[in-house]
Coordinates of C-alpha atoms and ligand atoms in Angstrom, one line a residue:
S9 CA 97.0 61.4 120.1
S10 CA 94.4 59.9 121.0
S11 CA 91.8 58.0 123.7
L12 CA 90.1 55.8 122.3
T13 CA 92.8 54.3 121.8
G14 CA 92.5 49.9 122.6
A15 CA 89.8 47.9 120.9
S16 CA 87.9 50.6 118.4
G17 CA 91.7 49.7 116.7
A18 CA 91.0 54.6 116.3
S19 CA 95.1 55.2 116.8
C20 CA 94.9 52.5 113.5
Y21 CA 92.7 55.8 112.0
A22 CA 95.8 57.8 112.5
S23 CA 98.3 59.3 109.6
T24 CA 100.9 56.7 110.3
L25 CA 100.7 53.5 112.0
P26 CA 101.3 52.7 115.6
S27 CA 104.3 50.2 115.9
V28 CA 103.1 47.5 118.1
P29 CA 104.5 43.9 119.3
P30 CA 102.0 41.6 118.2
S31 CA 99.8 40.4 120.6
T32 CA 100.1 36.4 121.7
D33 CA 96.4 35.8 123.7
D34 CA 94.2 34.1 122.2
R35 CA 91.4 34.7 121.1
P36 CA 88.4 32.8 120.3
V37 CA 87.2 33.6 116.8
P38 CA 85.0 35.5 115.7
W39 CA 85.6 37.3 118.2
G40 CA 84.5 41.2 119.0
S41 CA 81.2 41.8 117.1
P42 CA 79.6 43.5 114.0
S43 CA 80.7 46.9 113.3
V44 CA 79.7 47.7 110.2
H45 CA 76.9 49.5 110.4
F46 CA 75.3 50.8 106.7
S47 CA 71.4 50.9 106.3
A48 CA 69.8 49.4 102.5
L49 CA 67.8 50.6 99.4
N50 CA 64.9 50.0 101.9
G51 CA 66.3 52.3 104.9
T52 CA 66.4 49.1 107.4
L53 CA 69.9 50.0 109.6
T54 CA 72.2 46.8 108.3
T55 CA 74.9 45.4 110.8
C56 CA 77.9 43.3 109.1
C57 CA 79.6 40.9 109.8
D58 CA 79.3 37.6 111.0
S59 CA 81.6 35.3 108.7
L60 CA 84.9 36.0 106.7
D61 CA 83.2 34.5 103.7
E62 CA 80.2 37.2 104.3
I63 CA 83.2 40.0 104.5
R64 CA 84.8 39.1 102.1
I65 CA 81.9 39.1 99.7
A66 CA 81.3 42.6 100.5
L67 CA 84.7 42.9 99.6
D68 CA 84.9 42.2 96.3
D69 CA 81.4 44.1 96.1
I70 CA 83.6 47.2 96.4
D71 CA 87.1 46.1 94.2
E72 CA 84.6 45.9 91.5
K73 CA 82.9 49.1 91.7
L74 CA 86.4 50.2 92.7
L75 CA 87.1 49.6 88.7
D76 CA 84.8 51.0 87.5
L77 CA 85.6 54.0 89.0
L78 CA 89.0 53.8 88.5
N79 CA 88.7 52.7 84.6
Q80 CA 86.4 56.3 84.7
R81 CA 89.3 57.4 86.2
A82 CA 92.0 56.6 83.0
A83 CA 89.3 57.8 80.7
Y84 CA 89.5 61.4 81.2
V85 CA 93.7 60.8 83.0
R86 CA 94.1 59.6 78.5
E87 CA 91.4 62.6 77.6
A88 CA 94.7 64.9 79.5
T89 CA 97.2 64.7 77.1
R90 CA 94.7 66.3 74.7
F91 CA 95.1 69.5 76.2
K92 CA 99.6 69.0 76.9
S93 CA 102.0 69.4 73.5
T94 CA 104.8 68.7 75.6
R95 CA 106.6 65.5 76.6
S96 CA 107.6 67.4 79.7
S97 CA 104.4 68.7 80.7
V98 CA 103.0 65.6 81.0
N99 CA 104.6 64.5 84.7
V100 CA 102.5 67.9 86.9
P101 CA 104.6 67.1 90.3
S102 CA 103.4 69.9 92.1
R103 CA 99.7 68.4 90.8
N104 CA 100.7 64.6 91.9
D105 CA 100.6 66.3 94.8
E106 CA 97.8 68.8 95.6
V107 CA 95.8 65.0 94.6
V108 CA 97.4 62.6 97.7
Q109 CA 96.7 65.8 99.8
E110 CA 93.6 66.5 99.1
A111 CA 93.4 62.0 99.2
E112 CA 94.8 62.7 102.6
E113 CA 92.4 65.7 103.8
Q114 CA 89.6 63.8 103.2
A115 CA 89.9 61.0 104.6
E116 CA 91.0 62.4 107.5
H117 CA 87.5 64.8 107.5
I118 CA 85.9 61.2 106.3
G119 CA 87.3 59.0 109.4
M120 CA 88.4 56.6 107.1
P121 CA 92.3 55.3 107.4
V122 CA 94.9 58.8 106.1
T123 CA 97.8 55.3 105.7
I124 CA 94.9 53.9 103.2
A125 CA 93.7 57.1 101.6
R126 CA 98.0 57.8 101.1
A127 CA 99.0 54.9 99.7
T128 CA 95.7 54.5 97.4
F129 CA 96.5 57.3 95.7
E130 CA 100.4 57.8 95.5
A131 CA 99.5 54.2 93.9
I132 CA 97.6 55.6 91.3
L133 CA 98.9 58.0 90.7
N134 CA 101.6 56.1 90.2
S135 CA 100.6 54.3 87.8
S136 CA 98.6 57.6 85.6
V137 CA 101.9 59.6 85.1
P138 CA 103.1 56.6 83.2
F139 CA 100.3 55.6 81.6
E140 CA 99.8 58.7 80.1
Q141 CA 103.3 59.6 79.2
C142 CA 102.6 55.7 77.4
I143 CA 99.7 57.4 75.4
F144 CA 100.9 60.6 74.5
D145 CA 103.7 59.1 73.1
T146 CA 101.6 56.5 71.3
S147 CA 99.5 60.1 68.8
H148 CA 103.5 61.7 69.1
P149 CA 104.9 59.1 66.9
Ligands
LIG8 C1 95.7 64.8 84.3 C2 97.2 65.2 84.3 O1 98.0 64.6 84.3 C3 98.9 63.8 85.2 C4 98.1 63.0 86.0 C5 97.8 63.5 87.0 C6 96.4 62.6 88.1 O2 96.2 60.9 87.6 O3 95.7 63.1 88.3 C7 97.3 64.6 87.9 C8 98.8 65.2 86.8 C9 99.4 65.4 86.4 O4 100.9 64.7 86.5 C10 96.9 66.5 84.8 O5 97.8 66.9 84.2 O6 95.3 66.5 85.6

C-alpha cells in the first residue's frame, strides 16, 4: 500500500504485517546506518545505535518505564471495582474494544507499528479484566 517500502521498512508499520519469505542474503553486520534520533535533555541531537548492547540498554530502560506505567494502570483498574456493584459489570467488552481501537488509531497517528499497539493493548485488557475480577471477588466474599 505504500511506495516507501524497502530499506526503510515502512510496510512493517501497517496494521497487517506483509508475508514475505526470509531473505537468504549474506549481510554485513551491522548493516544499514543508525536510525534512532532523539534529543537529550540538553537539546543535543543524538543518533543510536552502534551496537546490539547499546540497543538492549535502551530497551531495558524503556521496559522499566513501561512497568512503572503498567503498575499505575493496574492501580486504577483495581480502583474501578469500587464503582461496580455486580461481578458481571467488571468486564465491559464494549469499553475493552474502545481501548484497543483507540490505541490502534493513536499508533497510526504517531507513526508506530499498529501490530505492536494492538497486541500490547489486547494483552493489557486480557490481563486487566481477570485482575479486576480477582480484586472484586476478594472484596465480595
Ligand atoms: C477499568 C474498567 O474495567 C475493565 C477494565 C478495563 C481496562 O483495563 O481498561 C476496561 C473495561 C473493563 O472491562 C472499566 O470498566 O473501565
